[in-house]
Short mmCIF file of C-alpha atoms and ligand atoms in Angstrom, two decimals:
data_model
loop_
_atom_site.label_atom_id
_atom_site.label_comp_id
_atom_site.label_asym_id
_atom_site.label_seq_id
_atom_site.Cartn_x
_atom_site.Cartn_y
_atom_site.Cartn_z
CA UNK A 89 118.73 -60.71 -66.40
CA UNK A 90 115.18 -61.32 -67.69
CA UNK A 91 114.50 -64.27 -65.45
CA UNK A 92 115.92 -62.53 -62.37
CA UNK A 93 112.57 -61.80 -60.68
CA UNK A 94 111.09 -65.19 -61.47
CA UNK A 95 114.15 -67.01 -60.19
CA UNK A 96 114.21 -65.00 -56.98
CA UNK A 97 110.65 -65.95 -56.33
CA UNK A 98 111.17 -69.59 -57.15
CA UNK A 99 114.12 -69.62 -54.67
CA UNK A 100 111.95 -68.10 -52.04
CA UNK A 101 109.13 -70.48 -52.66
CA UNK A 102 111.39 -73.50 -52.38
CA UNK A 103 112.85 -72.22 -49.16
CA UNK A 104 109.32 -71.81 -47.85
CA UNK A 105 108.66 -75.49 -48.39
CA UNK A 106 112.00 -76.69 -47.01
CA UNK A 107 111.95 -74.42 -43.93
CA UNK A 108 108.33 -74.62 -42.85
CA UNK A 109 107.82 -77.98 -41.03
CA UNK A 110 104.15 -78.12 -41.93
CA UNK A 111 104.83 -77.89 -45.66
CA UNK A 112 107.75 -80.21 -45.46
CA UNK A 113 105.58 -82.84 -43.71
CA UNK A 114 102.97 -82.55 -46.37
CA UNK A 115 105.53 -82.73 -49.03
CA UNK A 116 107.74 -85.71 -48.08
CA UNK A 117 106.04 -87.70 -45.47
CA UNK A 118 102.52 -87.68 -46.88
CA UNK A 119 103.17 -89.26 -50.28
CA UNK A 120 105.67 -91.70 -48.72
CA UNK A 121 103.31 -92.85 -46.01
CA UNK A 122 100.43 -93.05 -48.36
CA UNK A 123 102.25 -95.23 -50.83
CA UNK A 124 103.66 -97.56 -48.20
CA UNK A 125 100.25 -97.98 -46.56
CA UNK A 126 98.64 -98.84 -49.87
CA UNK A 127 101.50 -101.10 -50.69
CA UNK A 128 101.26 -103.06 -47.45
CA UNK A 129 97.51 -103.15 -47.48
CA UNK A 130 97.03 -104.46 -50.99
CA UNK A 131 100.19 -106.36 -51.61
CA UNK A 132 102.09 -106.92 -54.76
CA UNK A 133 99.79 -107.77 -57.74
CA UNK A 134 97.02 -105.48 -56.69
CA UNK A 135 99.17 -102.65 -55.69
CA UNK A 136 100.78 -102.55 -59.12
CA UNK A 137 97.49 -101.45 -60.66
CA UNK A 138 97.29 -98.53 -58.19
CA UNK A 139 100.83 -97.19 -58.55
CA UNK A 140 100.29 -95.03 -61.70
CA UNK A 141 97.19 -93.56 -60.06
CA UNK A 142 99.22 -92.74 -56.93
CA UNK A 143 101.71 -90.85 -59.14
CA UNK A 144 98.76 -88.73 -60.40
CA UNK A 145 97.46 -88.30 -56.87
CA UNK A 146 100.80 -86.81 -55.72
CA UNK A 147 100.33 -84.16 -58.46
CA UNK A 148 96.81 -83.36 -57.39
CA UNK A 149 97.74 -83.02 -53.76
CA UNK A 150 99.77 -79.96 -54.48
CA UNK A 151 96.48 -78.04 -54.96
CA UNK A 152 96.29 -77.75 -51.24
CA UNK A 153 99.83 -76.55 -50.84
CA UNK A 154 99.43 -73.93 -53.62
CA UNK A 155 96.14 -72.60 -52.17
CA UNK A 156 97.63 -72.46 -48.70
CA UNK A 157 100.76 -70.82 -49.74
CA UNK A 158 98.97 -68.09 -51.65
CA UNK A 159 96.55 -67.40 -48.89
CA UNK A 160 99.34 -67.33 -46.32
CA UNK A 161 101.29 -64.78 -48.32
CA UNK A 162 98.17 -62.70 -48.78
CA UNK A 163 97.36 -62.70 -45.12
CA UNK A 164 100.89 -61.43 -44.33
CA UNK A 165 100.56 -58.58 -46.80
CA UNK A 166 103.28 -60.05 -49.00
CA UNK A 167 101.22 -60.27 -52.21
CA UNK A 168 100.59 -56.54 -51.87
CA UNK A 169 104.21 -55.88 -51.23
CA UNK A 170 105.20 -57.84 -54.37
CA UNK A 171 102.46 -56.03 -56.24
CA UNK A 172 104.15 -52.69 -55.58
CA UNK A 173 107.41 -53.82 -57.15
CA UNK A 174 107.94 -53.82 -60.94
CA UNK A 175 107.32 -57.54 -60.98
CA UNK A 176 104.79 -58.44 -63.66
CA UNK A 177 101.95 -60.96 -63.03
CA UNK A 178 103.54 -63.14 -65.72
CA UNK A 179 106.78 -63.33 -63.78
CA UNK A 180 104.88 -63.91 -60.55
CA UNK A 181 102.65 -66.66 -61.84
CA UNK A 182 105.49 -68.11 -63.75
CA UNK A 183 107.53 -68.49 -60.63
CA UNK A 184 104.64 -70.34 -58.86
CA UNK A 185 104.17 -72.66 -61.78
CA UNK A 186 107.89 -73.50 -61.76
CA UNK A 187 108.33 -73.96 -58.05
CA UNK A 188 105.18 -76.05 -57.59
CA UNK A 189 105.91 -78.20 -60.60
CA UNK A 190 109.33 -78.88 -59.18
CA UNK A 191 107.75 -79.74 -55.84
CA UNK A 192 105.27 -82.09 -57.59
CA UNK A 193 108.03 -83.83 -59.50
CA UNK A 194 109.79 -84.35 -56.28
CA UNK A 195 106.66 -85.85 -54.68
CA UNK A 196 106.09 -88.18 -57.59
CA UNK A 197 109.74 -89.25 -57.27
CA UNK A 198 109.08 -90.19 -53.62
CA UNK A 199 105.95 -92.10 -54.58
CA UNK A 200 107.91 -93.80 -57.36
CA UNK A 201 110.75 -94.90 -55.07
CA UNK A 202 108.42 -96.22 -52.47
CA UNK A 203 106.52 -98.09 -55.16
CA UNK A 204 109.64 -99.68 -56.47
CA UNK A 205 110.62 -100.76 -52.94
CA UNK A 206 107.18 -102.39 -52.52
CA UNK A 207 107.68 -104.27 -55.75
CA UNK A 208 106.12 -102.27 -58.51
CA UNK A 209 107.84 -103.04 -61.80
CA UNK A 210 106.70 -100.64 -64.48
CA UNK A 211 106.75 -101.50 -68.21
CA UNK A 212 107.51 -98.92 -70.84
CA UNK A 213 111.04 -97.95 -72.00
CA UNK A 214 112.90 -94.69 -71.70
CA UNK A 215 110.59 -92.88 -74.11
CA UNK A 216 107.67 -94.08 -72.08
CA UNK A 217 109.23 -92.68 -68.97
CA UNK A 218 109.79 -89.37 -70.80
CA UNK A 219 106.13 -89.14 -71.79
CA UNK A 220 105.14 -89.99 -68.27
CA UNK A 221 107.28 -87.12 -67.04
CA UNK A 222 105.47 -84.71 -69.40
CA UNK A 223 102.14 -85.96 -68.21
CA UNK A 224 103.17 -85.35 -64.65
CA UNK A 225 104.26 -81.85 -65.40
CA UNK A 226 101.07 -80.96 -67.20
CA UNK A 227 98.90 -82.31 -64.45
CA UNK A 228 100.93 -80.39 -61.95
CA UNK A 229 100.49 -77.16 -63.83
CA UNK A 230 96.84 -77.87 -63.84
CA UNK A 231 96.94 -78.31 -60.07
CA UNK A 232 98.55 -74.87 -59.65
CA UNK A 233 95.55 -73.52 -61.55
CA UNK A 234 93.09 -75.25 -59.19
CA UNK A 235 95.16 -73.97 -56.28
CA UNK A 236 94.89 -70.39 -57.61
CA UNK A 237 91.13 -70.82 -58.01
CA UNK A 238 90.90 -72.02 -54.42
CA UNK A 239 92.91 -69.11 -53.04
CA UNK A 240 90.79 -66.66 -54.91
CA UNK A 241 87.63 -67.93 -53.42
CA UNK A 242 88.89 -68.55 -49.91
CA UNK A 243 89.50 -65.54 -47.77
CA UNK A 244 91.90 -67.13 -45.29
CA UNK A 245 94.51 -69.85 -45.25
CA UNK A 246 92.27 -72.11 -43.12
CA UNK A 247 89.39 -71.96 -45.56
CA UNK A 248 91.79 -72.51 -48.47
CA UNK A 249 92.87 -75.83 -47.03
CA UNK A 250 89.27 -77.04 -46.69
CA UNK A 251 88.11 -75.70 -50.01
CA UNK A 252 90.96 -77.31 -51.80
CA UNK A 253 89.45 -80.68 -51.19
CA UNK A 254 86.59 -79.74 -53.52
CA UNK A 255 89.13 -80.14 -56.30
CA UNK A 256 91.24 -82.83 -54.69
CA UNK A 257 88.63 -85.39 -53.69
CA UNK A 258 86.72 -85.89 -56.90
CA UNK A 259 89.96 -86.10 -58.85
CA UNK A 260 91.18 -88.61 -56.26
CA UNK A 261 88.05 -90.79 -56.20
CA UNK A 262 87.34 -90.77 -59.99
CA UNK A 263 90.64 -90.30 -61.55
CA UNK A 264 93.56 -91.84 -59.77
CA UNK A 265 94.15 -95.09 -58.02
CA UNK A 266 90.56 -96.20 -57.47
CA UNK A 267 89.20 -98.48 -60.19
CA UNK A 268 86.25 -97.10 -62.15
CA UNK A 269 82.90 -98.60 -63.18
CA UNK A 270 80.72 -97.36 -65.98
CA UNK A 271 78.97 -94.71 -63.88
CA UNK A 272 82.05 -93.27 -62.16
CA UNK A 273 83.80 -93.20 -65.52
CA UNK A 274 81.17 -90.72 -66.75
CA UNK A 275 82.22 -88.31 -64.00
CA UNK A 276 85.93 -89.12 -64.56
CA UNK A 277 85.74 -87.87 -68.17
CA UNK A 278 85.44 -84.32 -66.75
CA UNK A 279 88.48 -84.56 -64.55
CA UNK A 280 92.04 -83.84 -65.68
CA UNK A 281 93.54 -86.50 -63.42
CA UNK A 282 91.59 -89.25 -65.22
CA UNK A 283 93.42 -88.52 -68.53
CA UNK A 284 96.80 -88.44 -66.80
CA UNK A 285 96.13 -91.69 -64.92
CA UNK A 286 94.75 -93.39 -68.07
CA UNK A 287 97.85 -92.58 -70.02
CA UNK A 288 100.23 -93.52 -67.16
CA UNK A 289 98.36 -96.80 -66.86
CA UNK A 290 98.81 -97.54 -70.57
CA UNK A 291 102.50 -96.70 -70.39
CA UNK A 292 103.49 -98.41 -67.11
CA UNK A 293 100.96 -101.31 -66.79
CA UNK A 294 100.32 -102.31 -70.39
CA UNK A 295 103.62 -101.02 -71.87
CA UNK A 296 101.88 -99.82 -75.00
CA UNK A 297 104.12 -98.44 -77.64
CA UNK A 298 104.20 -94.66 -78.17
CA UNK A 299 102.42 -95.11 -81.50
CA UNK A 300 99.27 -95.87 -79.45
CA UNK A 301 96.90 -92.97 -80.27
CA UNK A 302 95.06 -93.12 -76.91
CA UNK A 303 98.04 -91.83 -75.03
CA UNK A 304 98.32 -88.81 -77.23
CA UNK A 305 94.56 -88.08 -77.01
CA UNK A 306 94.87 -88.31 -73.21
CA UNK A 307 97.83 -85.84 -73.23
CA UNK A 308 95.96 -83.50 -75.62
CA UNK A 309 92.81 -83.35 -73.47
CA UNK A 310 94.85 -82.97 -70.32
CA UNK A 311 96.82 -80.17 -71.88
CA UNK A 312 93.79 -78.30 -73.01
CA UNK A 313 92.10 -78.67 -69.64
CA UNK A 314 95.28 -77.49 -67.86
CA UNK A 315 95.64 -74.36 -69.97
CA UNK A 316 91.99 -73.42 -69.46
CA UNK A 317 92.17 -74.07 -65.67
CA UNK A 318 95.45 -72.16 -65.24
CA UNK A 319 94.13 -69.20 -67.25
CA UNK A 320 90.93 -69.25 -65.30
CA UNK A 321 92.85 -69.38 -62.03
CA UNK A 322 95.11 -66.45 -63.03
CA UNK A 323 92.10 -64.42 -64.13
CA UNK A 324 90.11 -65.11 -60.90
CA UNK A 325 93.19 -64.52 -58.80
CA UNK A 326 93.90 -61.16 -60.43
CA UNK A 327 90.33 -60.10 -59.96
CA UNK A 328 89.44 -61.45 -56.52
CA UNK A 329 92.48 -63.04 -54.97
CA UNK A 330 95.01 -60.30 -54.37
CA UNK A 331 93.39 -58.26 -51.61
CA UNK B 33 111.62 -37.85 -65.21
CA UNK B 34 112.13 -34.20 -64.55
CA UNK B 35 110.50 -33.32 -67.90
CA UNK B 36 107.22 -35.11 -67.01
CA UNK B 37 106.73 -34.16 -63.45
CA UNK B 38 107.15 -30.38 -63.62
CA UNK B 39 109.07 -30.32 -60.34
CA UNK B 40 106.24 -32.23 -58.50
CA UNK B 41 106.70 -35.80 -57.21
CA UNK B 42 103.02 -36.05 -56.29
CA UNK B 43 99.95 -34.27 -57.52
CA UNK B 44 96.58 -35.33 -56.04
CA UNK B 45 93.51 -34.03 -57.82
CA UNK B 46 89.98 -34.15 -56.19
CA UNK B 47 90.74 -37.57 -54.92
CA UNK B 48 87.82 -39.50 -53.39
CA UNK B 49 87.99 -43.04 -52.03
CA UNK B 50 84.89 -44.78 -50.63
CA UNK B 51 84.60 -48.16 -49.00
CA UNK B 52 80.94 -48.91 -49.54
CA UNK B 53 79.32 -45.88 -47.83
CA UNK B 54 82.37 -44.91 -45.79
CA UNK B 55 84.25 -41.96 -47.30
CA UNK B 56 87.85 -42.53 -46.45
CA UNK B 57 89.30 -39.75 -48.65
CA UNK B 58 87.01 -36.93 -49.37
CA UNK B 59 88.07 -34.64 -52.31
CA UNK B 60 91.73 -34.40 -51.48
CA UNK B 61 93.96 -31.85 -53.38
CA UNK B 62 97.66 -31.85 -52.62
CA UNK B 63 100.99 -31.22 -54.39
CA UNK B 64 104.30 -32.44 -53.13
CA UNK B 65 107.48 -31.19 -54.67
CA UNK B 66 110.39 -33.34 -55.89
CA UNK B 67 113.01 -33.66 -53.18
CA UNK B 68 110.56 -32.66 -50.45
CA UNK B 69 110.15 -34.46 -47.13
CA UNK B 70 106.42 -34.29 -46.57
CA UNK B 71 104.81 -35.21 -43.26
CA UNK B 72 101.28 -36.60 -43.75
CA UNK B 73 99.52 -36.33 -40.40
CA UNK B 74 96.06 -36.98 -39.10
CA UNK B 75 94.14 -38.91 -36.42
CA UNK B 76 93.54 -42.64 -36.64
CA UNK B 77 91.25 -43.35 -39.55
CA UNK B 78 91.81 -39.98 -41.14
CA UNK B 79 92.71 -41.59 -44.49
CA UNK B 80 96.49 -41.50 -44.54
CA UNK B 81 97.13 -45.11 -45.40
CA UNK B 82 94.29 -45.11 -47.92
CA UNK B 83 95.84 -42.09 -49.68
CA UNK B 84 99.21 -43.81 -49.75
CA UNK B 85 97.79 -47.01 -51.13
CA UNK B 86 96.13 -45.10 -53.99
CA UNK B 87 99.41 -43.42 -54.78
CA UNK B 88 101.28 -46.81 -54.97
CA UNK B 89 98.55 -48.49 -56.96
CA UNK B 90 97.16 -50.92 -54.45
CA UNK B 91 93.83 -49.16 -54.31
CA UNK B 92 91.79 -47.56 -57.10
CA UNK B 93 90.38 -44.07 -56.67
CA UNK B 94 86.63 -43.80 -56.54
CA UNK B 95 86.84 -40.37 -58.09
CA UNK B 96 89.58 -37.98 -59.07
CA UNK B 97 93.09 -39.07 -59.72
CA UNK B 98 96.75 -38.68 -58.63
CA UNK B 99 100.07 -38.31 -60.40
CA UNK B 100 103.33 -39.80 -59.17
CA UNK B 101 106.38 -38.28 -60.91
CA UNK B 102 104.00 -37.11 -63.55
CA UNK B 103 102.44 -40.58 -64.21
CA UNK B 104 98.76 -41.11 -63.73
CA UNK B 105 98.01 -43.72 -61.12
CA UNK B 106 95.03 -44.79 -63.21
CA UNK B 107 97.04 -45.35 -66.41
CA UNK B 108 100.73 -45.59 -65.86
CA UNK B 109 101.26 -47.76 -62.85
CA UNK B 110 104.08 -49.69 -64.44
CA UNK B 111 106.15 -46.57 -64.68
CA UNK B 112 105.28 -45.57 -61.13
CA UNK B 113 106.37 -48.97 -59.77
CA UNK B 114 109.91 -48.41 -61.11
CA UNK B 115 110.32 -45.27 -59.04
CA UNK B 116 108.79 -45.88 -55.71
CA UNK B 117 109.47 -47.73 -52.42
CA UNK B 118 106.79 -48.37 -49.85
CA UNK B 119 107.08 -49.18 -46.13
CA UNK B 120 103.64 -50.54 -45.26
CA UNK B 121 102.04 -49.78 -41.91
CA UNK B 122 101.85 -53.43 -41.07
CA UNK B 123 105.20 -55.16 -41.49
CA UNK B 124 105.06 -57.59 -44.43
CA UNK B 125 108.04 -59.91 -44.51
CA UNK B 126 108.75 -63.57 -45.28
CA UNK B 127 109.08 -65.18 -41.84
CA UNK B 128 111.02 -68.23 -42.95
CA UNK B 129 113.70 -66.10 -44.65
CA UNK B 130 116.45 -64.19 -42.85
CA UNK B 131 116.53 -60.41 -42.87
CA UNK B 132 119.14 -60.45 -45.54
CA UNK B 133 117.26 -62.88 -47.63
CA UNK B 134 114.16 -60.63 -47.49
CA UNK B 135 116.28 -57.66 -48.60
CA UNK B 136 117.89 -59.68 -51.39
CA UNK B 137 114.54 -60.94 -52.61
CA UNK B 138 113.04 -57.49 -52.83
CA UNK B 139 116.23 -56.15 -54.37
CA UNK B 140 115.80 -58.77 -57.12
CA UNK B 141 112.08 -57.98 -57.53
CA UNK B 142 113.09 -54.37 -58.15
CA UNK B 143 115.60 -55.52 -60.78
CA UNK B 144 118.76 -54.49 -59.07
CA UNK B 145 122.07 -56.02 -60.15
CA UNK B 146 123.44 -58.58 -57.69
CA UNK B 147 126.55 -56.63 -56.61
CA UNK B 148 124.41 -53.52 -56.05
CA UNK B 149 122.04 -55.44 -53.80
CA UNK B 150 124.91 -56.62 -51.64
CA UNK B 151 126.50 -53.13 -51.45
CA UNK B 152 123.26 -51.38 -50.58
CA UNK B 153 122.30 -54.13 -48.10
CA UNK B 154 125.53 -53.79 -46.23
CA UNK B 155 125.18 -50.05 -46.12
CA UNK B 156 121.65 -50.09 -44.85
CA UNK B 157 122.21 -52.81 -42.25
CA UNK B 158 125.24 -51.01 -40.81
CA UNK B 159 123.29 -47.81 -40.62
CA UNK B 160 120.61 -49.32 -38.29
CA UNK B 161 123.03 -51.52 -36.41
CA UNK B 162 121.22 -54.56 -37.85
CA UNK B 163 124.00 -56.63 -39.30
CA UNK B 164 123.88 -59.43 -36.72
CA UNK B 165 120.11 -59.74 -36.49
CA UNK B 166 119.85 -59.64 -40.25
CA UNK B 167 121.35 -63.17 -40.32
CA UNK B 168 118.55 -64.58 -38.27
CA UNK B 169 115.22 -65.78 -39.52
CA UNK B 170 112.49 -63.11 -39.34
CA UNK B 171 110.28 -65.59 -37.42
CA UNK B 172 112.21 -64.91 -34.25
CA UNK B 173 112.32 -61.13 -34.56
CA UNK B 174 111.18 -58.72 -31.86
CA UNK B 175 108.58 -56.12 -32.76
CA UNK B 176 111.14 -53.41 -33.24
CA UNK B 177 113.29 -55.68 -35.39
CA UNK B 178 110.40 -56.38 -37.66
CA UNK B 179 109.82 -52.65 -38.09
CA UNK B 180 113.46 -51.94 -38.89
CA UNK B 181 113.59 -54.63 -41.55
CA UNK B 182 110.16 -53.54 -42.85
CA UNK B 183 111.62 -50.07 -43.53
CA UNK B 184 114.89 -51.33 -45.03
CA UNK B 185 113.02 -53.57 -47.49
CA UNK B 186 111.17 -50.49 -48.65
CA UNK B 187 114.48 -48.70 -49.31
CA UNK B 188 116.73 -51.48 -50.61
CA UNK B 189 116.44 -50.25 -54.25
CA UNK B 190 117.19 -46.66 -53.27
CA UNK B 191 113.77 -45.39 -54.66
CA UNK B 192 113.36 -41.89 -55.97
CA UNK B 193 110.05 -41.52 -54.09
CA UNK B 194 109.48 -43.33 -50.73
CA UNK B 195 106.29 -43.73 -48.85
CA UNK B 196 106.88 -44.48 -45.26
CA UNK B 197 103.72 -45.34 -43.32
CA UNK B 198 104.54 -45.01 -39.63
CA UNK B 199 108.06 -46.45 -40.03
CA UNK B 200 109.28 -45.79 -36.54
CA UNK B 201 106.46 -47.37 -34.52
CA UNK B 202 107.89 -49.69 -31.87
CA UNK B 203 111.53 -48.75 -32.37
CA UNK B 204 113.69 -47.85 -29.44
CA UNK B 205 114.82 -44.23 -29.12
CA UNK B 206 118.29 -44.91 -30.48
CA UNK B 207 116.95 -46.69 -33.51
CA UNK B 208 114.45 -44.05 -34.07
CA UNK B 209 117.01 -41.39 -34.02
CA UNK B 210 119.15 -43.25 -36.53
CA UNK B 211 116.10 -43.58 -38.80
CA UNK B 212 115.56 -39.77 -38.46
CA UNK B 213 119.21 -39.18 -39.41
CA UNK B 214 118.93 -41.58 -42.32
CA UNK B 215 115.58 -40.00 -43.59
CA UNK B 216 117.21 -36.58 -43.30
CA UNK B 217 120.18 -37.71 -45.41
CA UNK B 218 117.80 -38.87 -48.17
CA UNK B 219 116.74 -35.36 -48.58
CA UNK B 220 120.19 -34.29 -49.56
CA UNK B 221 120.04 -36.92 -52.30
CA UNK B 222 117.00 -35.21 -53.78
CA UNK B 223 114.65 -38.08 -52.82
CA UNK B 224 111.05 -37.34 -52.19
CA UNK B 225 109.67 -38.81 -48.94
CA UNK B 226 106.07 -39.02 -47.80
CA UNK B 227 106.14 -39.86 -44.11
CA UNK B 228 103.16 -40.60 -41.88
CA UNK B 229 103.68 -40.78 -38.13
CA UNK B 230 101.85 -40.19 -34.86
CA UNK B 231 105.06 -38.97 -33.26
CA UNK B 232 104.32 -35.31 -34.12
CA UNK B 233 107.68 -34.10 -32.82
CA UNK B 234 109.29 -36.45 -35.38
CA UNK B 235 107.27 -34.85 -38.14
CA UNK B 236 108.07 -31.34 -36.87
CA UNK B 237 111.77 -32.07 -36.78
CA UNK B 238 112.04 -33.78 -40.15
CA UNK B 239 109.44 -32.41 -42.51
CA UNK B 240 109.86 -29.58 -44.99
CA UNK B 241 106.09 -29.24 -45.00
CA UNK B 242 103.22 -31.13 -43.29
CA UNK B 243 99.72 -31.71 -44.32
CA UNK B 244 97.08 -32.58 -41.66
CA UNK B 245 94.10 -34.55 -42.80
CA UNK B 246 90.98 -35.34 -40.89
CA UNK B 247 87.96 -37.35 -42.20
CA UNK B 248 89.73 -37.58 -45.57
CA UNK B 249 90.01 -33.81 -46.03
CA UNK B 250 93.07 -31.62 -45.88
CA UNK B 251 92.65 -29.21 -42.95
CA UNK B 252 96.09 -27.68 -42.73
CA UNK B 253 99.13 -27.43 -44.98
CA UNK B 254 102.45 -25.60 -44.54
CA UNK B 255 105.81 -25.76 -42.98
CA UNK B 256 105.69 -26.68 -39.29
CA UNK B 257 106.73 -23.07 -38.45
CA UNK B 258 103.94 -21.57 -40.53
CA UNK B 259 101.35 -23.83 -38.93
CA UNK B 260 102.54 -23.10 -35.43
CA UNK B 261 102.48 -19.30 -36.04
CA UNK B 262 99.03 -19.49 -37.71
CA UNK B 263 97.51 -21.46 -34.81
CA UNK B 264 99.52 -19.65 -32.08
CA UNK B 265 100.92 -22.95 -30.86
CA UNK B 266 104.27 -23.65 -29.28
CA UNK B 267 104.71 -26.94 -31.10
CA UNK B 268 103.19 -28.94 -33.91
CA UNK B 269 101.44 -31.35 -31.59
CA UNK B 270 99.44 -28.45 -30.15
CA UNK B 271 98.42 -27.47 -33.65
CA UNK B 272 97.33 -31.12 -34.25
CA UNK B 273 95.26 -31.23 -31.12
CA UNK B 274 93.66 -27.88 -31.79
CA UNK B 275 92.48 -28.46 -35.28
CA UNK B 276 91.75 -32.30 -35.53
CA UNK B 277 88.70 -34.03 -34.20
CA UNK B 278 86.52 -30.90 -34.70
CA UNK B 279 83.58 -33.06 -35.67
CA UNK B 280 83.73 -34.73 -32.31
CA UNK B 281 84.00 -31.44 -30.42
CA UNK B 282 81.27 -29.76 -32.44
CA UNK B 283 79.13 -32.88 -32.35
CA UNK B 284 78.58 -32.98 -36.11
N1 ATP C 300 89.59 -52.22 -46.46
C1 ATP C 300 88.73 -51.37 -45.89
N2 ATP C 300 87.39 -51.57 -45.83
C2 ATP C 300 86.58 -50.68 -45.22
N3 ATP C 300 87.01 -49.62 -44.62
C3 ATP C 300 88.29 -49.28 -44.59
C4 ATP C 300 89.27 -50.20 -45.23
N4 ATP C 300 90.48 -49.69 -45.07
C5 ATP C 300 90.29 -48.51 -44.39
N5 ATP C 300 88.98 -48.33 -44.15
C6 ATP C 300 88.44 -47.13 -43.37
O1 ATP C 300 88.89 -45.99 -44.08
C7 ATP C 300 89.17 -44.97 -43.14
C8 ATP C 300 90.58 -44.45 -43.34
O2 ATP C 300 91.52 -45.50 -43.03
P1 ATP C 300 93.09 -45.30 -43.13
O3 ATP C 300 93.63 -46.74 -42.88
O4 ATP C 300 93.43 -44.66 -44.40
O5 ATP C 300 93.39 -44.40 -41.96
P2 ATP C 300 94.81 -43.88 -41.41
O6 ATP C 300 94.80 -42.40 -41.50
O7 ATP C 300 95.90 -44.55 -42.04
O8 ATP C 300 94.70 -44.25 -39.86
P3 ATP C 300 95.79 -44.79 -38.79
O9 ATP C 300 96.54 -43.61 -38.25
O10 ATP C 300 95.05 -45.48 -37.79
O11 ATP C 300 96.73 -45.68 -39.54
C9 ATP C 300 88.98 -45.53 -41.80
O12 ATP C 300 87.66 -45.14 -41.31
C10 ATP C 300 88.95 -47.04 -41.98
O13 ATP C 300 88.10 -47.73 -41.13
MG1 MG C 301 97.33 -45.83 -41.43
#
């Protein structure tokens, strides 16, 4: 029975996404359209180099959904209402991490399917895919943290949407599907998405074996960044975000 | 619980709550017995909701403290959360869920076993004639339906102490009467209820005792009968009108 509260919240969050047309649009259509547009615009050889970055971008994009969803619930008095029940903040935050990570995996799957249709043929075997899956989960958790930070700072759902781009845009420009030069790479070193994209590129484009140290360094740095950002998000949200 | 609360569900001690310079609760002292139905009355802005939100842990006191079932709101909130149910003044519900799904969610968040949730839900929904509407999404609810569900969500886990902040606003007369009956029946189960309302006749009919607050201070306390006798009024509303808003009348 220990997971009861977390599972009930996860179920509710998933229903929110499925039943709210605005969320559903953002979730399914947006990554699909984005991938197809890039695919058609750049064509086969060039698009291939962008595909792993698009996977990472799908994970970053949930920052906006997380921020919006928290602010919405807050505006409706629902966070207060949950706060009065014996639900702990661990159970509450855990449910958001689980539901949004599921959402993110789903979005990446959409991007992946669209990429395959366009002609993307990834290298890397089953173990490579498994590692890619782990990278995507860690980056998604990191995005939940950014979403929480956004929701803590923003005082309404509208502002939350706008503010979330502070975290989305830099990560998109300097750490996903856009090629980097020496200057932009300096910025990218500070962004979680860079490490995810770098590792995904190595796995899918170069098909490096899993003995390649760089992948594990990427995963390590990404994990540390994610933990710090999620903890910071939870802390800020507990202090400023609830009321 | 009975060994920690000494027969009192609520004990409020020198409670002060300030919002910046505005004093919303001003040195409130109040004791509410276990099993009592207590009517908390007062004009708009008197500090009723603020008081309730301190008791349920949403707000921190500026000074003083309060005990719920013997637990200090400043220290033992986790214990308090296991015992209370709160019907907020503004309906707070998930719009994309049905009425039943909202009830189920909050049953789960209060740690109820699945079969108990279903049983209690069916009981409550029948009581308010809400079975059919409960299958619809909250998004399409009328004002009164929202209020009904808002109250049921507060009571899904059969809390020992319930805070009902204007639960009957916007309900039709029949629904309101059913709620009165239901609230009355809780008393026989030894539940403590703190009820705020602007329907003074409702408070008069239901409450064991009422407390009237104005500008965050308690200005009257007693059974409805005692207060009517003391202020030579023929009903509680007359008492309310006589003693509240003094500062306006006296130009303080
Ligand atoms: N978040 C807040 N920030 C600033 N002032 C507040 C806040 N909440 C309440 N107040 C003020 O505190 C006072 C008490 O408000 P409260 O909501 O407790 O009144 P109430 O007795 O519940 O009134 P009503 O009958 O209208 O619901 C009011 O003057 C109100 O303006
Ligand atoms: Mg109020």
